[in-house]
Short mmCIF file of C-alpha atoms and ligand atoms in Angstrom, two decimals:
data_model
loop_
_atom_site.label_atom_id
_atom_site.label_comp_id
_atom_site.label_asym_id
_atom_site.label_seq_id
_atom_site.Cartn_x
_atom_site.Cartn_y
_atom_site.Cartn_z
CA MET A 1 33.98 78.70 -57.01
CA ASN A 2 34.02 80.01 -60.58
CA SER A 3 30.95 81.94 -61.58
CA LYS A 4 31.68 81.93 -65.29
CA THR A 5 32.64 78.94 -67.41
CA LEU A 6 34.54 79.74 -70.58
CA VAL A 7 33.18 77.91 -73.63
CA LEU A 8 35.98 77.35 -76.15
CA LYS A 9 34.73 76.13 -79.49
CA ILE A 10 37.61 74.39 -81.24
CA GLY A 11 38.11 73.99 -84.98
CA LYS A 12 40.85 73.80 -87.59
CA ASN A 13 41.31 77.57 -87.62
CA ASN A 14 41.83 78.08 -83.89
CA PHE A 15 43.08 74.64 -82.80
CA GLU A 16 46.47 75.67 -81.48
CA ASP A 17 45.25 78.85 -79.79
CA THR A 18 42.40 77.10 -78.08
CA ILE A 19 44.62 74.30 -76.79
CA SER A 20 47.11 76.80 -75.45
CA ARG A 21 44.41 78.84 -73.65
CA ALA A 22 42.95 75.71 -72.09
CA ALA A 23 46.38 74.33 -71.17
CA HIS A 24 47.21 77.61 -69.48
CA ILE A 25 44.17 77.21 -67.21
CA LEU A 26 45.25 73.65 -66.36
CA LYS A 27 48.81 74.73 -65.56
CA GLN A 28 47.39 77.29 -63.12
CA GLY A 29 45.56 74.49 -61.31
CA GLY A 30 42.17 75.07 -62.97
CA THR A 31 39.57 72.70 -64.41
CA VAL A 32 38.84 72.22 -68.12
CA ALA A 33 36.29 69.83 -69.65
CA PHE A 34 37.35 68.34 -72.98
CA PRO A 35 36.21 65.75 -75.50
CA THR A 36 37.68 62.25 -75.57
CA GLU A 37 36.56 59.51 -77.96
CA THR A 38 34.36 57.97 -75.24
CA VAL A 39 32.66 60.82 -73.32
CA TYR A 40 33.64 64.35 -72.26
CA GLY A 41 36.08 64.40 -69.34
CA LEU A 42 36.58 67.01 -66.64
CA GLY A 43 40.34 67.54 -66.53
CA ALA A 44 42.80 68.88 -63.98
CA ASP A 45 46.51 68.35 -63.30
CA ALA A 46 46.55 64.79 -61.89
CA LEU A 47 49.67 65.50 -59.83
CA ASN A 48 48.33 68.67 -58.16
CA PRO A 49 46.06 67.81 -55.21
CA ASP A 50 44.50 71.29 -55.07
CA ALA A 51 43.56 71.09 -58.75
CA VAL A 52 42.15 67.57 -58.39
CA ARG A 53 40.07 68.65 -55.39
CA LYS A 54 38.22 71.07 -57.68
CA ILE A 55 37.06 68.14 -59.84
CA PHE A 56 35.50 66.41 -56.83
CA GLU A 57 33.82 69.66 -55.75
CA ALA A 58 32.44 70.51 -59.18
CA LYS A 59 30.97 67.03 -59.72
CA GLY A 60 29.86 66.41 -56.15
CA ARG A 61 31.84 63.19 -56.38
CA PRO A 62 32.48 61.02 -53.28
CA ALA A 63 36.14 61.33 -52.22
CA ASP A 64 36.77 57.56 -52.23
CA ASN A 65 35.96 57.23 -55.94
CA PRO A 66 39.32 57.46 -57.75
CA LEU A 67 39.95 59.21 -61.06
CA ILE A 68 41.43 57.98 -64.32
CA VAL A 69 44.76 59.60 -65.22
CA HIS A 70 45.05 60.46 -68.92
CA ILE A 71 48.41 60.45 -70.69
CA ALA A 72 49.49 61.34 -74.24
CA SER A 73 52.76 59.38 -74.46
CA MET A 74 54.43 56.32 -73.01
CA ASP A 75 57.09 58.51 -71.33
CA SER A 76 54.52 59.75 -68.83
CA LEU A 77 53.56 56.20 -67.91
CA ASP A 78 56.90 55.57 -66.19
CA LYS A 79 56.40 58.66 -64.11
CA ILE A 80 53.13 57.53 -62.51
CA ALA A 81 53.05 53.71 -62.57
CA THR A 82 55.39 50.86 -61.68
CA ASP A 83 55.62 47.01 -61.80
CA ILE A 84 53.87 46.97 -65.17
CA SER A 85 53.34 43.40 -66.39
CA PRO A 86 54.04 42.14 -69.94
CA ILE A 87 50.28 41.59 -70.35
CA ALA A 88 49.67 45.26 -69.56
CA PHE A 89 52.24 46.33 -72.16
CA GLU A 90 50.65 44.04 -74.73
CA LEU A 91 47.24 45.59 -74.08
CA MET A 92 48.64 49.12 -74.37
CA ASP A 93 50.17 48.12 -77.67
CA ALA A 94 46.90 46.76 -78.94
CA PHE A 95 44.42 49.35 -77.65
CA TRP A 96 46.18 52.67 -76.94
CA PRO A 97 45.28 55.31 -77.78
CA GLY A 98 41.74 54.07 -77.20
CA PRO A 99 38.92 53.26 -74.76
CA LEU A 100 40.83 50.93 -72.42
CA THR A 101 41.83 52.01 -68.90
CA LEU A 102 44.42 49.92 -67.07
CA VAL A 103 44.68 49.78 -63.29
CA LEU A 104 48.39 49.65 -62.38
CA LYS A 105 50.58 49.95 -59.27
CA ARG A 106 51.03 53.65 -58.65
CA LYS A 107 54.12 55.70 -57.90
CA ASP A 108 54.17 58.12 -54.95
CA VAL A 109 54.11 61.18 -57.18
CA VAL A 110 50.39 60.51 -57.78
CA PRO A 111 48.56 62.15 -54.88
CA ASP A 112 46.11 60.22 -52.67
CA ILE A 113 43.21 62.40 -53.72
CA THR A 114 43.62 61.26 -57.35
CA THR A 115 43.59 57.54 -56.47
CA GLY A 116 41.08 57.73 -53.64
CA GLY A 117 43.88 56.59 -51.32
CA LEU A 118 44.44 53.33 -53.25
CA ASP A 119 47.94 52.01 -54.03
CA THR A 120 46.91 51.68 -57.68
CA VAL A 121 46.31 54.23 -60.42
CA ALA A 122 43.97 53.91 -63.40
CA VAL A 123 45.64 55.10 -66.62
CA ARG A 124 44.48 55.59 -70.18
CA MET A 125 45.61 57.23 -73.41
CA PRO A 126 42.52 58.69 -75.10
CA ASP A 127 42.07 58.50 -78.89
CA ASN A 128 41.05 62.09 -79.59
CA PRO A 129 43.25 64.81 -81.12
CA VAL A 130 41.93 67.54 -78.80
CA ALA A 131 42.49 65.44 -75.68
CA LEU A 132 45.99 64.40 -76.75
CA ALA A 133 47.03 67.93 -77.70
CA LEU A 134 45.68 69.29 -74.43
CA ILE A 135 47.56 66.76 -72.28
CA ARG A 136 50.78 67.44 -74.21
CA GLU A 137 50.45 71.21 -73.94
CA ALA A 138 49.53 71.08 -70.25
CA GLY A 139 52.78 69.16 -69.74
CA THR A 140 51.26 66.90 -67.08
CA PRO A 141 48.95 63.87 -66.93
CA LEU A 142 45.31 64.91 -66.57
CA ALA A 143 42.92 63.37 -64.06
CA ALA A 144 39.54 63.29 -65.80
CA PRO A 145 36.31 61.65 -64.74
CA SER A 146 33.27 61.96 -66.99
CA ALA A 147 32.26 65.65 -66.98
CA ASN A 148 28.78 65.19 -65.49
CA THR A 149 27.32 65.90 -62.08
CA SER A 150 27.94 62.75 -60.03
CA GLY A 151 25.20 60.17 -60.65
CA ARG A 152 23.87 61.74 -63.86
CA PRO A 153 24.23 60.31 -67.40
CA SER A 154 27.71 60.94 -68.85
CA PRO A 155 28.11 63.85 -71.30
CA THR A 156 28.61 63.16 -74.98
CA THR A 157 28.45 66.82 -76.09
CA ALA A 158 29.76 70.10 -74.68
CA GLY A 159 26.11 71.11 -74.21
CA HIS A 160 25.65 68.24 -71.74
CA VAL A 161 28.71 69.43 -69.79
CA ILE A 162 27.41 72.99 -69.68
CA SER A 163 23.98 71.91 -68.51
CA ASP A 164 25.53 70.04 -65.54
CA LEU A 165 28.61 72.07 -64.64
CA SER A 166 28.25 75.63 -65.94
CA GLY A 167 29.60 78.04 -63.33
CA ARG A 168 31.37 75.18 -61.48
CA ILE A 169 34.36 74.68 -63.82
CA ASP A 170 36.78 77.10 -65.49
CA ALA A 171 36.27 76.08 -69.12
CA VAL A 172 34.93 73.54 -71.57
CA ILE A 173 36.39 72.83 -75.00
CA ASP A 174 33.58 72.19 -77.46
CA GLY A 175 34.90 69.67 -79.97
CA GLY A 176 31.52 68.34 -81.10
CA ALA A 177 29.85 65.03 -80.29
CA VAL A 178 32.03 62.10 -79.19
CA GLU A 179 32.46 58.92 -81.25
CA VAL A 180 32.04 55.99 -78.86
CA GLY A 181 29.45 57.34 -76.42
CA VAL A 182 30.14 55.06 -73.43
CA GLU A 183 33.16 55.21 -71.13
CA SER A 184 36.35 53.19 -71.39
CA THR A 185 36.64 49.56 -70.30
CA VAL A 186 38.43 49.45 -66.91
CA LEU A 187 40.79 46.48 -66.53
CA ASP A 188 42.81 45.69 -63.42
CA VAL A 189 46.14 44.23 -64.52
CA THR A 190 47.83 44.17 -61.10
CA SER A 191 47.06 40.47 -60.53
CA ASP A 192 48.01 37.41 -62.65
CA VAL A 193 44.58 37.18 -64.24
CA PRO A 194 43.20 40.55 -65.41
CA VAL A 195 39.88 41.64 -63.94
CA ILE A 196 37.31 43.72 -65.84
CA LEU A 197 36.02 46.33 -63.40
CA ARG A 198 33.78 48.15 -65.88
CA PRO A 199 32.63 47.10 -69.37
CA GLY A 200 33.19 49.85 -71.93
CA GLY A 201 34.39 50.84 -75.36
CA VAL A 202 36.63 47.78 -75.83
CA GLY A 203 34.70 44.50 -75.77
CA VAL A 204 35.63 41.54 -73.53
CA GLU A 205 36.11 39.30 -76.56
CA GLU A 206 38.73 41.65 -77.96
CA ILE A 207 40.61 41.69 -74.65
CA ARG A 208 40.46 37.89 -74.39
CA LYS A 209 42.23 37.59 -77.74
CA HIS A 210 45.28 39.15 -76.11
CA VAL A 211 45.27 37.81 -72.56
CA GLY A 212 43.37 34.53 -72.69
CA GLU A 213 41.68 34.40 -69.33
CA VAL A 214 39.88 37.41 -67.81
CA VAL A 215 37.68 37.65 -64.75
CA ILE A 216 34.43 39.62 -64.84
CA GLY A 217 34.71 41.75 -61.71
CA TYR A 218 31.65 43.99 -62.08
CA THR A 219 27.92 43.60 -61.68
CA ASP A 220 25.17 45.34 -63.60
CA GLN A 221 23.29 46.03 -60.38
CA ALA A 222 23.91 48.92 -58.05
CA VAL A 223 25.92 47.45 -55.14
CA GLY A 224 24.37 47.64 -51.68
CA GLU A 225 25.71 49.60 -48.73
CA GLY A 226 28.66 47.96 -46.96
CA GLU A 227 29.51 45.41 -49.66
CA VAL A 228 33.15 45.04 -50.63
CA VAL A 229 33.95 46.20 -54.17
CA ARG A 230 37.24 46.29 -56.06
CA SER A 231 36.42 49.47 -57.92
CA PRO A 232 35.03 52.16 -55.64
CA GLY A 233 32.93 53.59 -58.47
CA MET A 234 30.78 50.44 -58.46
CA LYS A 235 28.89 51.30 -55.31
CA TYR A 236 27.34 54.60 -56.37
CA THR A 237 24.21 55.45 -58.31
CA HIS A 238 25.02 55.90 -61.95
CA TYR A 239 23.79 57.35 -65.20
CA SER A 240 20.41 58.19 -63.67
CA PRO A 241 17.90 60.64 -65.10
CA LYS A 242 15.57 62.32 -62.59
CA THR A 243 12.63 60.74 -64.40
CA LYS A 244 11.74 57.13 -63.58
CA VAL A 245 13.40 54.64 -65.97
CA VAL A 246 11.85 51.25 -66.80
CA LEU A 247 14.08 48.88 -68.78
CA VAL A 248 12.46 46.07 -70.79
CA GLU A 249 14.80 43.23 -71.78
CA GLY A 250 14.31 40.17 -73.93
CA ASP A 251 14.10 39.30 -77.60
CA GLY A 252 12.74 41.85 -80.02
CA ARG A 253 9.15 40.64 -80.34
CA ALA A 254 8.62 40.09 -76.64
CA VAL A 255 10.07 43.52 -75.84
CA ALA A 256 7.78 45.26 -78.35
CA ALA A 257 4.72 43.50 -76.89
CA LYS A 258 5.68 44.31 -73.30
CA MET A 259 6.49 47.93 -74.11
CA SER A 260 3.16 48.39 -75.82
CA GLU A 261 1.39 47.00 -72.73
CA LEU A 262 3.33 49.34 -70.44
CA ILE A 263 2.69 52.40 -72.61
CA GLU A 264 -1.03 51.70 -72.46
CA SER A 265 -1.12 51.28 -68.70
CA TYR A 266 0.97 54.41 -67.99
CA SER A 267 -1.11 56.43 -70.45
CA GLU A 268 -4.29 55.33 -68.69
CA LYS A 269 -2.85 56.86 -65.54
CA ASN A 270 -2.40 60.10 -67.49
CA MET A 271 1.39 59.80 -67.40
CA ARG A 272 3.39 61.16 -70.31
CA VAL A 273 5.60 58.39 -71.68
CA GLY A 274 9.01 58.71 -73.36
CA LEU A 275 10.67 55.87 -75.24
CA LEU A 276 14.36 55.17 -75.79
CA ILE A 277 13.90 52.68 -78.52
CA THR A 278 15.48 50.63 -81.33
CA ASP A 279 14.32 51.30 -84.88
CA GLU A 280 12.83 47.82 -85.16
CA THR A 281 10.66 48.18 -82.03
CA ALA A 282 9.68 51.71 -83.09
CA GLY A 283 7.85 50.11 -86.01
CA HIS A 284 5.39 48.59 -83.52
CA VAL A 285 4.75 51.15 -80.76
CA SER A 286 4.51 54.90 -80.24
CA ALA A 287 4.33 57.32 -77.30
CA ASP A 288 4.53 61.03 -76.40
CA GLU A 289 8.28 61.28 -77.06
CA MET A 290 10.62 58.86 -78.79
CA TYR A 291 14.43 58.84 -79.06
CA SER A 292 16.20 56.38 -81.33
CA LEU A 293 18.94 54.01 -80.20
CA GLY A 294 19.45 53.03 -83.83
CA LYS A 295 19.32 49.47 -85.16
CA ARG A 296 18.99 46.62 -82.71
CA ASP A 297 22.05 44.75 -83.96
CA VAL A 298 24.36 47.79 -84.19
CA PRO A 299 25.39 48.33 -80.55
CA GLU A 300 27.89 51.03 -81.66
CA ASP A 301 24.93 53.25 -82.57
CA ALA A 302 23.12 52.49 -79.32
CA ALA A 303 26.30 53.47 -77.43
CA ARG A 304 26.44 56.78 -79.28
CA ASN A 305 22.76 57.57 -78.65
CA LEU A 306 22.33 56.22 -75.12
CA PHE A 307 23.29 59.13 -72.86
CA ALA A 308 22.01 61.84 -75.23
CA GLY A 309 18.68 59.98 -75.32
CA LEU A 310 18.41 59.67 -71.55
CA ARG A 311 19.24 63.37 -71.18
CA TYR A 312 16.78 64.41 -73.89
CA LEU A 313 13.90 62.41 -72.39
CA ASP A 314 14.79 63.75 -68.93
CA GLY A 315 14.67 67.35 -70.19
CA ARG A 316 12.28 69.88 -68.76
CA ASP A 317 10.68 70.80 -72.08
CA VAL A 318 9.65 67.26 -73.03
CA ASN A 319 7.90 66.90 -69.67
CA ILE A 320 7.88 63.10 -69.51
CA ASN A 321 6.78 61.16 -66.38
CA VAL A 322 8.32 57.81 -67.23
CA ILE A 323 11.04 56.66 -69.65
CA ILE A 324 10.61 53.15 -71.04
CA VAL A 325 13.81 51.74 -72.52
CA ASP A 326 14.04 49.08 -75.21
CA GLY A 327 16.62 46.57 -73.97
CA SER A 328 16.65 44.43 -77.12
CA VAL A 329 20.01 45.91 -78.20
CA LYS A 330 22.49 43.16 -79.13
CA CYS A 331 24.55 42.40 -76.01
CA ASP A 332 27.86 41.96 -77.79
CA GLY A 333 31.03 44.07 -78.01
CA VAL A 334 30.19 47.58 -76.84
CA GLY A 335 26.57 46.36 -76.44
CA VAL A 336 27.66 44.79 -73.13
CA ALA A 337 28.51 48.28 -71.86
CA VAL A 338 25.23 49.69 -73.21
CA LEU A 339 23.17 47.12 -71.28
CA ASN A 340 25.34 47.65 -68.19
CA ARG A 341 24.66 51.41 -68.21
CA LEU A 342 20.96 50.90 -68.83
CA ARG A 343 20.61 48.40 -65.98
CA LYS A 344 22.39 50.80 -63.64
CA ALA A 345 20.20 53.70 -64.75
CA ALA A 346 16.95 51.74 -64.42
CA ASN A 347 14.58 52.02 -61.46
CA GLU A 348 12.75 48.93 -62.66
CA LEU A 349 13.90 46.01 -64.81
CA ILE A 350 11.36 43.86 -66.64
CA GLU A 351 12.20 40.55 -68.39
CA ALA A 352 9.82 40.34 -71.34
O1 LIG B 1 36.06 56.85 -70.90
C1 LIG B 1 36.36 57.15 -69.75
O2 LIG B 1 36.93 56.34 -68.98
C2 LIG B 1 36.02 58.57 -69.27
C3 LIG B 1 36.82 59.56 -70.12
C4 LIG B 1 36.65 60.97 -69.67
O3 LIG B 1 38.17 59.17 -70.13
N1 LIG B 1 36.30 58.71 -67.87
C5 LIG B 1 35.55 58.12 -66.92
O4 LIG B 1 35.94 58.41 -65.62
O5 LIG B 1 34.59 57.41 -67.17
P1 LIG B 1 35.00 58.13 -64.34
O6 LIG B 1 35.71 58.78 -63.23
O7 LIG B 1 33.65 58.59 -64.64
O8 LIG B 1 35.07 56.60 -64.12
C6 LIG B 1 36.28 56.01 -63.66
C7 LIG B 1 36.03 54.62 -63.13
C8 LIG B 1 35.29 54.66 -61.81
O9 LIG B 1 34.35 53.61 -61.79
C9 LIG B 1 36.40 54.45 -60.79
O10 LIG B 1 35.95 53.87 -59.59
C10 LIG B 1 37.34 53.51 -61.55
O11 LIG B 1 37.28 53.98 -62.89
N2 LIG B 1 38.72 53.63 -61.05
C11 LIG B 1 39.54 54.71 -61.13
N3 LIG B 1 40.72 54.45 -60.53
C12 LIG B 1 40.66 53.18 -60.09
C13 LIG B 1 41.57 52.33 -59.37
N4 LIG B 1 42.78 52.74 -59.00
N5 LIG B 1 41.16 51.07 -59.06
C14 LIG B 1 39.94 50.64 -59.44
N6 LIG B 1 39.03 51.39 -60.10
C15 LIG B 1 39.38 52.64 -60.41
MG1 LIG B 2 31.58 58.74 -64.64
#
């Protein structure tokens, strides 16, 4: 595979040029990582099976885990999906471009490798000028999973992409840090009642305002071998640092007390402790390394800091033996997705 990954820093002065260089690589069947509003994606021509195969190889992603197809205009939707319900159109109207992915009936032009052999296709229109310009210039929908090695925390900066995939992809466009920080909400709208397959950037409450009833079709736990899941992505390890992660949940005071107890007992065993912690709890405890999730009742900040924090505390130079995570973040709106990612990343969950 590619030995050298091109890093394309994009700004006002070179916007057009950079997009056209990157689009050229995509048109040739190459792979380009790019920023979206949620996390960085690893893009390839969604309709070219050879190009899409390179995504799976670079990430080490299981072949039955389908990809999200990214579009920049409603014209492309007709090309790839069919039997789209009025509810689906209403949701597109309300949330596109934005962090909502809709699972729709696919058309045959979408290759099996993109959909993991399913008869549905997941589609979203990202809310990021670089992403939209790139899709337009490439002239084709882009398949793009999060641009991390499979199983690792998702990338929220180009640096994260490079640390996972350098030498394994053709290029990365560096457009700075993302805004949302967790992935899109995945909603299956192929049945009468929509099913949430993954919580994400758009909160359940917001979706309910438009569709009334929704079914929660995901769990926060890693699903065991052999269980039936509606979204293939559910059954794999996710968002996991190499370092052990202990998540402490409960109300603020209880969490602070429990974390302080844990820090003491790990320190007695001569383990170096890292904390991913809200500002409020940080007033009560300290450890070898600390990374802020922001204020407890601002889940938007926790979303933005979550993956960068896990990656920082998992870094070689900080040399931490255990990461203790403050789970007192408000579980509301995007906070639902934050807690979901933390539970999936955790090796141990403690109710304080
Ligand atoms: O915010 C995002 O969604 C980011 C950015 C780059 O757009 N992308 C992303 O892709 O998170 P990925 O591949 O990391 O996660 C896609 C999720 C997986 O859990 C996958 O199983 C599910 O969407 N998915 C994709 N196609 C599906 C389908 N046809 N039916 C059910 N689930 C599907
Ligand atoms: Mg992912």
